[in-house]
Structure formats: structure tokens, C-alpha cells
PDB file of C-alpha atoms in Angstrom:
ATOM      1  CA  MET A   1     -25.363  17.199  15.505  1.00 77.00           C
ATOM      2  CA  LEU A   2     -26.022  14.637  18.242  1.00 85.00           C
ATOM      3  CA  ASN A   3     -26.883  12.092  15.566  1.00 85.00           C
ATOM      4  CA  GLN A   4     -23.486  12.591  13.898  1.00 89.00           C
ATOM      5  CA  ALA A   5     -21.693  12.295  17.233  1.00 91.00           C
ATOM      6  CA  LEU A   6     -23.479   9.005  17.943  1.00 92.00           C
ATOM      7  CA  GLN A   7     -22.610   7.686  14.493  1.00 91.00           C
ATOM      8  CA  PHE A   8     -18.982   8.655  15.017  1.00 94.00           C
ATOM      9  CA  LEU A   9     -18.820   6.947  18.420  1.00 94.00           C
ATOM     10  CA  ILE A  10     -20.486   3.777  17.143  1.00 93.00           C
ATOM     11  CA  GLU A  11     -18.262   3.561  14.091  1.00 94.00           C
ATOM     12  CA  THR A  12     -15.090   4.323  16.034  1.00 95.00           C
ATOM     13  CA  LEU A  13     -15.499   2.296  19.213  1.00 96.00           C
ATOM     14  CA  LEU A  14     -17.267  -0.732  17.787  1.00 95.00           C
ATOM     15  CA  GLY A  15     -15.196  -0.528  14.602  1.00 95.00           C
ATOM     16  CA  LEU A  16     -11.987  -0.758  16.625  1.00 96.00           C
ATOM     17  CA  PHE A  17     -13.422  -3.768  18.435  1.00 97.00           C
ATOM     18  CA  VAL A  18     -14.258  -5.426  15.095  1.00 97.00           C
ATOM     19  CA  LEU A  19     -10.687  -4.751  14.001  1.00 97.00           C
ATOM     20  CA  ALA A  20      -9.317  -6.356  17.170  1.00 97.00           C
ATOM     21  CA  VAL A  21     -11.534  -9.442  16.867  1.00 97.00           C
ATOM     22  CA  LEU A  22     -10.691  -9.837  13.192  1.00 96.00           C
ATOM     23  CA  LEU A  23      -6.999  -9.472  14.007  1.00 95.00           C
ATOM     24  CA  ARG A  24      -7.420 -12.202  16.610  1.00 95.00           C
ATOM     25  CA  PHE A  25      -8.912 -14.466  13.949  1.00 96.00           C
ATOM     26  CA  TYR A  26      -6.093 -13.771  11.479  1.00 95.00           C
ATOM     27  CA  LEU A  27      -3.352 -14.103  14.092  1.00 94.00           C
ATOM     28  CA  GLN A  28      -4.658 -17.548  14.961  1.00 93.00           C
ATOM     29  CA  TRP A  29      -5.135 -18.454  11.282  1.00 94.00           C
ATOM     30  CA  ALA A  30      -1.545 -17.431  10.500  1.00 93.00           C
ATOM     31  CA  ARG A  31      -0.252 -19.215  13.596  1.00 91.00           C
ATOM     32  CA  ALA A  32       1.412 -16.022  14.792  1.00 90.00           C
ATOM     33  CA  PRO A  33       3.480 -16.389  17.957  1.00 88.00           C
ATOM     34  CA  PHE A  34       1.217 -16.015  20.959  1.00 86.00           C
ATOM     35  CA  ARG A  35       4.007 -14.977  23.327  1.00 87.00           C
ATOM     36  CA  ASN A  36       4.275 -11.712  21.426  1.00 88.00           C
ATOM     37  CA  PRO A  37       3.019  -8.552  23.213  1.00 89.00           C
ATOM     38  CA  VAL A  38       0.741  -7.650  20.288  1.00 89.00           C
ATOM     39  CA  SER A  39      -0.866 -11.103  20.221  1.00 90.00           C
ATOM     40  CA  GLN A  40      -1.346 -11.068  23.967  1.00 93.00           C
ATOM     41  CA  PHE A  41      -2.871  -7.578  23.859  1.00 94.00           C
ATOM     42  CA  ILE A  42      -5.354  -8.592  21.153  1.00 94.00           C
ATOM     43  CA  ALA A  43      -6.269 -11.752  23.079  1.00 93.00           C
ATOM     44  CA  ALA A  44      -6.708  -9.873  26.367  1.00 94.00           C
ATOM     45  CA  LEU A  45      -8.818  -7.215  24.660  1.00 95.00           C
ATOM     46  CA  THR A  46     -11.212  -9.701  23.066  1.00 95.00           C
ATOM     47  CA  ASP A  47     -11.271 -12.616  25.538  1.00 93.00           C
ATOM     48  CA  PHE A  48     -14.366 -11.342  27.359  1.00 95.00           C
ATOM     49  CA  ALA A  49     -16.482 -11.801  24.234  1.00 94.00           C
ATOM     50  CA  VAL A  50     -14.750 -14.626  22.356  1.00 94.00           C
ATOM     51  CA  LYS A  51     -14.375 -17.168  25.164  1.00 92.00           C
ATOM     52  CA  PRO A  52     -18.110 -17.387  25.972  1.00 94.00           C
ATOM     53  CA  LEU A  53     -18.918 -17.749  22.263  1.00 93.00           C
ATOM     54  CA  ARG A  54     -16.537 -20.689  21.939  1.00 91.00           C
ATOM     55  CA  ARG A  55     -18.953 -22.743  24.041  1.00 91.00           C
ATOM     56  CA  PHE A  56     -21.513 -22.484  21.241  1.00 92.00           C
ATOM     57  CA  ILE A  57     -19.348 -22.003  18.153  1.00 90.00           C
ATOM     58  CA  PRO A  58     -16.504 -24.513  17.951  1.00 87.00           C
ATOM     59  CA  GLY A  59     -13.432 -24.083  15.798  1.00 85.00           C
ATOM     60  CA  LEU A  60     -13.142 -25.777  12.427  1.00 87.00           C
ATOM     61  CA  PHE A  61      -9.868 -26.931  10.829  1.00 86.00           C
ATOM     62  CA  GLY A  62      -7.926 -24.803  13.311  1.00 82.00           C
ATOM     63  CA  LEU A  63      -9.935 -21.668  12.549  1.00 87.00           C
ATOM     64  CA  ASP A  64     -11.406 -19.637  15.387  1.00 90.00           C
ATOM     65  CA  LEU A  65     -14.958 -19.392  14.071  1.00 94.00           C
ATOM     66  CA  ALA A  66     -16.156 -17.756  17.293  1.00 94.00           C
ATOM     67  CA  SER A  67     -13.917 -14.750  16.603  1.00 96.00           C
ATOM     68  CA  LEU A  68     -15.013 -14.560  12.987  1.00 95.00           C
ATOM     69  CA  PHE A  69     -18.689 -14.784  13.948  1.00 96.00           C
ATOM     70  CA  LEU A  70     -18.235 -12.144  16.652  1.00 97.00           C
ATOM     71  CA  ALA A  71     -16.576  -9.776  14.161  1.00 97.00           C
ATOM     72  CA  TRP A  72     -19.474 -10.274  11.746  1.00 97.00           C
ATOM     73  CA  LEU A  73     -22.077  -9.850  14.498  1.00 97.00           C
ATOM     74  CA  VAL A  74     -20.583  -6.608  15.806  1.00 97.00           C
ATOM     75  CA  GLU A  75     -20.260  -5.269  12.237  1.00 97.00           C
ATOM     76  CA  TYR A  76     -23.917  -6.204  11.674  1.00 96.00           C
ATOM     77  CA  VAL A  77     -24.931  -4.324  14.833  1.00 95.00           C
ATOM     78  CA  ILE A  78     -22.884  -1.305  13.702  1.00 96.00           C
ATOM     79  CA  LEU A  79     -24.663  -1.263  10.352  1.00 93.00           C
ATOM     80  CA  LEU A  80     -28.090  -1.672  11.964  1.00 90.00           C
ATOM     81  CA  ALA A  81     -27.367   1.221  14.308  1.00 91.00           C
ATOM     82  CA  LEU A  82     -26.076   3.422  11.492  1.00 90.00           C
ATOM     83  CA  PHE A  83     -29.079   2.665   9.289  1.00 85.00           C
ATOM     84  CA  TRP A  84     -31.410   3.384  12.207  1.00 84.00           C
ATOM     85  CA  LEU A  85     -29.635   6.644  13.000  1.00 84.00           C
ATOM     86  CA  GLY A  86     -29.766   7.491   9.296  1.00 80.00           C
ATOM     87  CA  GLY A  87     -33.551   7.246   9.288  1.00 76.00           C
ATOM     88  CA  LEU A  88     -34.225   3.686   8.125  1.00 70.00           C
ATOM     89  CA  PHE A  89     -37.201   2.371  10.052  1.00 65.00           C
ATOM     90  CA  LEU A  90     -36.091  -1.157  10.876  1.00 64.00           C
ATOM     91  CA  LEU A  91     -39.409  -2.097  12.475  1.00 61.00           C
ATOM     92  CA  LYS A  92     -41.184  -1.647   9.149  1.00 67.00           C
ATOM     93  CA  ALA A  93     -38.395  -3.230   7.108  1.00 69.00           C
ATOM     94  CA  GLY A  94     -38.833  -6.669   5.635  1.00 75.00           C
ATOM     95  CA  PRO A  95     -36.489  -9.636   6.001  1.00 80.00           C
ATOM     96  CA  SER A  96     -34.748  -8.759   2.744  1.00 81.00           C
ATOM     97  CA  VAL A  97     -33.389  -5.569   4.340  1.00 83.00           C
ATOM     98  CA  PHE A  98     -31.876  -7.534   7.219  1.00 86.00           C
ATOM     99  CA  LEU A  99     -30.361 -10.040   4.776  1.00 90.00           C
ATOM    100  CA  ALA A 100     -28.909  -7.189   2.727  1.00 89.00           C
ATOM    101  CA  ILE A 101     -27.401  -5.678   5.886  1.00 91.00           C
ATOM    102  CA  ALA A 102     -25.982  -9.099   6.836  1.00 94.00           C
ATOM    103  CA  PHE A 103     -24.422  -9.347   3.363  1.00 94.00           C
ATOM    104  CA  LEU A 104     -23.087  -5.812   3.706  1.00 95.00           C
ATOM    105  CA  ALA A 105     -21.487  -6.799   7.038  1.00 96.00           C
ATOM    106  CA  VAL A 106     -19.637  -9.629   5.261  1.00 96.00           C
ATOM    107  CA  ILE A 107     -18.390  -7.194   2.621  1.00 96.00           C
ATOM    108  CA  LYS A 108     -17.253  -4.753   5.310  1.00 96.00           C
ATOM    109  CA  LEU A 109     -15.287  -7.566   6.997  1.00 97.00           C
ATOM    110  CA  LEU A 110     -13.622  -8.391   3.684  1.00 96.00           C
ATOM    111  CA  LYS A 111     -12.658  -4.734   3.271  1.00 97.00           C
ATOM    112  CA  ILE A 112     -11.291  -4.574   6.821  1.00 97.00           C
ATOM    113  CA  SER A 113      -9.341  -7.767   6.137  1.00 96.00           C
ATOM    114  CA  ILE A 114      -7.704  -6.206   3.093  1.00 97.00           C
ATOM    115  CA  TYR A 115      -6.884  -3.088   5.100  1.00 97.00           C
ATOM    116  CA  ILE A 116      -5.328  -5.280   7.813  1.00 96.00           C
ATOM    117  CA  LEU A 117      -3.145  -6.916   5.172  1.00 96.00           C
ATOM    118  CA  LEU A 118      -2.176  -3.556   3.667  1.00 97.00           C
ATOM    119  CA  GLY A 119      -1.334  -2.169   7.102  1.00 96.00           C
ATOM    120  CA  ALA A 120       0.724  -5.228   8.020  1.00 95.00           C
ATOM    121  CA  VAL A 121       2.696  -5.025   4.761  1.00 95.00           C
ATOM    122  CA  LEU A 122       3.305  -1.298   5.202  1.00 95.00           C
ATOM    123  CA  ILE A 123       4.423  -1.632   8.825  1.00 94.00           C
ATOM    124  CA  GLN A 124       6.608  -4.608   7.901  1.00 93.00           C
ATOM    125  CA  ALA A 125       8.271  -2.618   5.112  1.00 89.00           C
ATOM    126  CA  ILE A 126       8.952   0.353   7.387  1.00 91.00           C
ATOM    127  CA  LEU A 127      10.293  -1.861  10.168  1.00 90.00           C
ATOM    128  CA  SER A 128      12.535  -3.730   7.738  1.00 86.00           C
ATOM    129  CA  TRP A 129      14.312  -0.423   7.053  1.00 85.00           C
ATOM    130  CA  THR A 130      14.369   0.901  10.622  1.00 89.00           C
ATOM    131  CA  ASN A 131      14.292  -1.993  13.102  1.00 87.00           C
ATOM    132  CA  PRO A 132      14.032  -5.445  11.483  1.00 85.00           C
ATOM    133  CA  HIS A 133      14.516  -7.276  14.794  1.00 87.00           C
ATOM    134  CA  THR A 134      11.551  -5.753  16.613  1.00 88.00           C
ATOM    135  CA  PRO A 135       9.276  -8.173  18.514  1.00 86.00           C
ATOM    136  CA  LEU A 136       6.526  -7.290  16.061  1.00 89.00           C
ATOM    137  CA  ALA A 137       8.474  -8.695  13.076  1.00 90.00           C
ATOM    138  CA  PRO A 138       7.527 -12.386  13.552  1.00 91.00           C
ATOM    139  CA  VAL A 139       3.829 -11.509  13.851  1.00 92.00           C
ATOM    140  CA  LEU A 140       3.911  -9.393  10.715  1.00 93.00           C
ATOM    141  CA  SER A 141       5.819 -12.075   8.833  1.00 93.00           C
ATOM    142  CA  ARG A 142       3.251 -14.702   9.737  1.00 94.00           C
ATOM    143  CA  LEU A 143       0.427 -12.419   8.590  1.00 94.00           C
ATOM    144  CA  THR A 144       1.992 -11.337   5.302  1.00 95.00           C
ATOM    145  CA  ASP A 145       4.023 -14.361   4.164  1.00 94.00           C
ATOM    146  CA  PRO A 146       1.033 -16.313   2.780  1.00 95.00           C
ATOM    147  CA  PHE A 147       0.454 -13.427   0.379  1.00 95.00           C
ATOM    148  CA  LEU A 148       3.980 -12.188  -0.276  1.00 94.00           C
ATOM    149  CA  LEU A 149       5.802 -15.510  -0.774  1.00 94.00           C
ATOM    150  CA  PRO A 150       3.856 -16.509  -3.925  1.00 95.00           C
ATOM    151  CA  LEU A 151       4.448 -13.031  -5.335  1.00 94.00           C
ATOM    152  CA  ARG A 152       8.166 -13.204  -4.542  1.00 92.00           C
ATOM    153  CA  ARG A 153       8.398 -16.306  -6.730  1.00 94.00           C
ATOM    154  CA  VAL A 154       6.977 -14.345  -9.672  1.00 93.00           C
ATOM    155  CA  VAL A 155       8.219 -10.769  -9.134  1.00 90.00           C
ATOM    156  CA  PRO A 156      12.007 -10.525  -9.525  1.00 87.00           C
ATOM    157  CA  LEU A 157      14.198  -8.359  -7.331  1.00 85.00           C
ATOM    158  CA  LEU A 158      15.081  -5.055  -8.918  1.00 87.00           C
ATOM    159  CA  ALA A 159      18.539  -3.845  -7.788  1.00 88.00           C
ATOM    160  CA  ASN A 160      18.122  -5.957  -4.637  1.00 85.00           C
ATOM    161  CA  VAL A 161      14.771  -4.311  -3.843  1.00 85.00           C
ATOM    162  CA  ASP A 162      11.765  -6.539  -3.215  1.00 87.00           C
ATOM    163  CA  LEU A 163       8.828  -5.187  -5.221  1.00 90.00           C
ATOM    164  CA  SER A 164       6.338  -7.852  -4.118  1.00 92.00           C
ATOM    165  CA  PRO A 165       4.783  -5.584  -1.434  1.00 93.00           C
ATOM    166  CA  LEU A 166       4.098  -2.999  -4.130  1.00 93.00           C
ATOM    167  CA  VAL A 167       2.449  -5.624  -6.340  1.00 94.00           C
ATOM    168  CA  LEU A 168       0.379  -6.807  -3.378  1.00 95.00           C
ATOM    169  CA  PHE A 169      -0.710  -3.205  -2.724  1.00 95.00           C
ATOM    170  CA  ILE A 170      -1.866  -2.881  -6.329  1.00 95.00           C
ATOM    171  CA  ILE A 171      -3.777  -6.180  -6.193  1.00 96.00           C
ATOM    172  CA  CYS A 172      -5.465  -5.236  -2.902  1.00 96.00           C
ATOM    173  CA  GLU A 173      -6.444  -1.799  -4.180  1.00 95.00           C
ATOM    174  CA  LEU A 174      -7.921  -3.358  -7.313  1.00 96.00           C
ATOM    175  CA  LEU A 175      -9.899  -5.773  -5.144  1.00 95.00           C
ATOM    176  CA  LEU A 176     -11.226  -2.869  -3.105  1.00 94.00           C
ATOM    177  CA  MET A 177     -12.062  -0.774  -6.172  1.00 95.00           C
ATOM    178  CA  VAL A 178     -13.724  -3.331  -8.418  1.00 93.00           C
ATOM    179  CA  PRO A 179     -15.382  -6.418  -6.920  1.00 94.00           C
ATOM    180  CA  LEU A 180     -15.838  -5.228  -3.334  1.00 93.00           C
ATOM    181  CA  ALA A 181     -17.086  -1.784  -4.338  1.00 91.00           C
ATOM    182  CA  TRP A 182     -19.552  -3.402  -6.746  1.00 92.00           C
ATOM    183  CA  LEU A 183     -20.762  -5.859  -4.092  1.00 91.00           C
ATOM    184  CA  GLU A 184     -21.080  -3.038  -1.546  1.00 90.00           C
ATOM    185  CA  SER A 185     -23.164  -0.915  -3.917  1.00 90.00           C
ATOM    186  CA  LEU A 186     -25.334  -3.944  -4.694  1.00 87.00           C
ATOM    187  CA  ALA A 187     -25.921  -4.579  -0.974  1.00 85.00           C
ATOM    188  CA  MET A 188     -26.713  -0.910  -0.388  1.00 82.00           C
ATOM    189  CA  GLN A 189     -29.327  -1.008  -3.158  1.00 82.00           C
ATOM    190  CA  LEU A 190     -30.928  -4.061  -1.562  1.00 78.00           C
ATOM    191  CA  ALA A 191     -31.003  -2.432   1.891  1.00 69.00           C
TER     192      ALA A 191
END
């Protein structure tokens, strides 16, 4: 029972931190407005860990690689802790196990990224019906426009209803079900 409680705490607390750091990376990638309360909250929440890493990991082409590396590192630590709590003896494990866990951490970040996109699209759709002028709207637009705008060129409006979010949902779910699930099962077999 204590083992399950520890797994829950590790997955929840560190998982939320991974989500925040990954959001920081995507907000900077999408050039989301920084003066927004959500952007400032994410930055304040993750500054203690990202700023020291920036001394060693510089940005590249405007991408915050320190945030991306930190998200991967924390996800890697989560997986190591969960495997250890699950009974995998890491001291006796070979380097291939650690490489498989590192690969699994990358896959987990890809899955979290897709869930971030799905959540942003869903929240944006709900806010467009209830409060389209909320301060969160510009942030959500910056996050979702790179994915929705190409779809809007292809998917026609149906009775003045934009179906591109629905198409994006289907594409994201297919990505989660087929290639990422296959890669995750492959990494789990290697670990």
C-alpha cells in the first residue's frame, strides 16, 4: 500500500512539474504573449530549475532547450523511480535498460505534448462559445494555430461550424493509438 502511495505521489507531483516545464517550452516555441497570467505563472513555477540549466544548455533557433531537457530529465527520473518501486533492480541492470528508459521518457514527452495540444484545443473551443475575449485566448491561439490553420485550409466549414478541431482530435488520437503506443510497447520490452 505504501508502494502505491509513493508511485502516486511521484507520478502526480513530478508529472505536473513535467507538464509545466513542457508548457513553458511550447509557450516559448509558439511565441505566446509573456504578459499573460498563465505564461507568467508557468515561468514563475519553473524558473528555479530552468534558469540554472540555461547556463549549460543554450537555446537553439529560438527554442528553449534547457526546458525541453529538464522535462526529459524529470520524466526519466519518474520512470526510474517507478521501475525501482515496481521491483526492477537498477543496480544489476545493464546500460541497455537505462537507454530503453531514456527512450521511453522521450515517448512519454511526446504523449504529454499531444495531450497538451488536445487540452488547448478543447479549452479554446469551450472558451470560443462562452468567453472568446478571455486573457487566455491569445495564448491558446498561439499554441493551436500552427496545427489548426493548415487543417482549416483543407476542412471546409459546415453550416458555419469549424470542424478542424475535430479533425485534429482524430489525428492526435490516431497518433497516440498507433505509432506512439507501438513505440511505448517496444521501449517497455527493451526495459
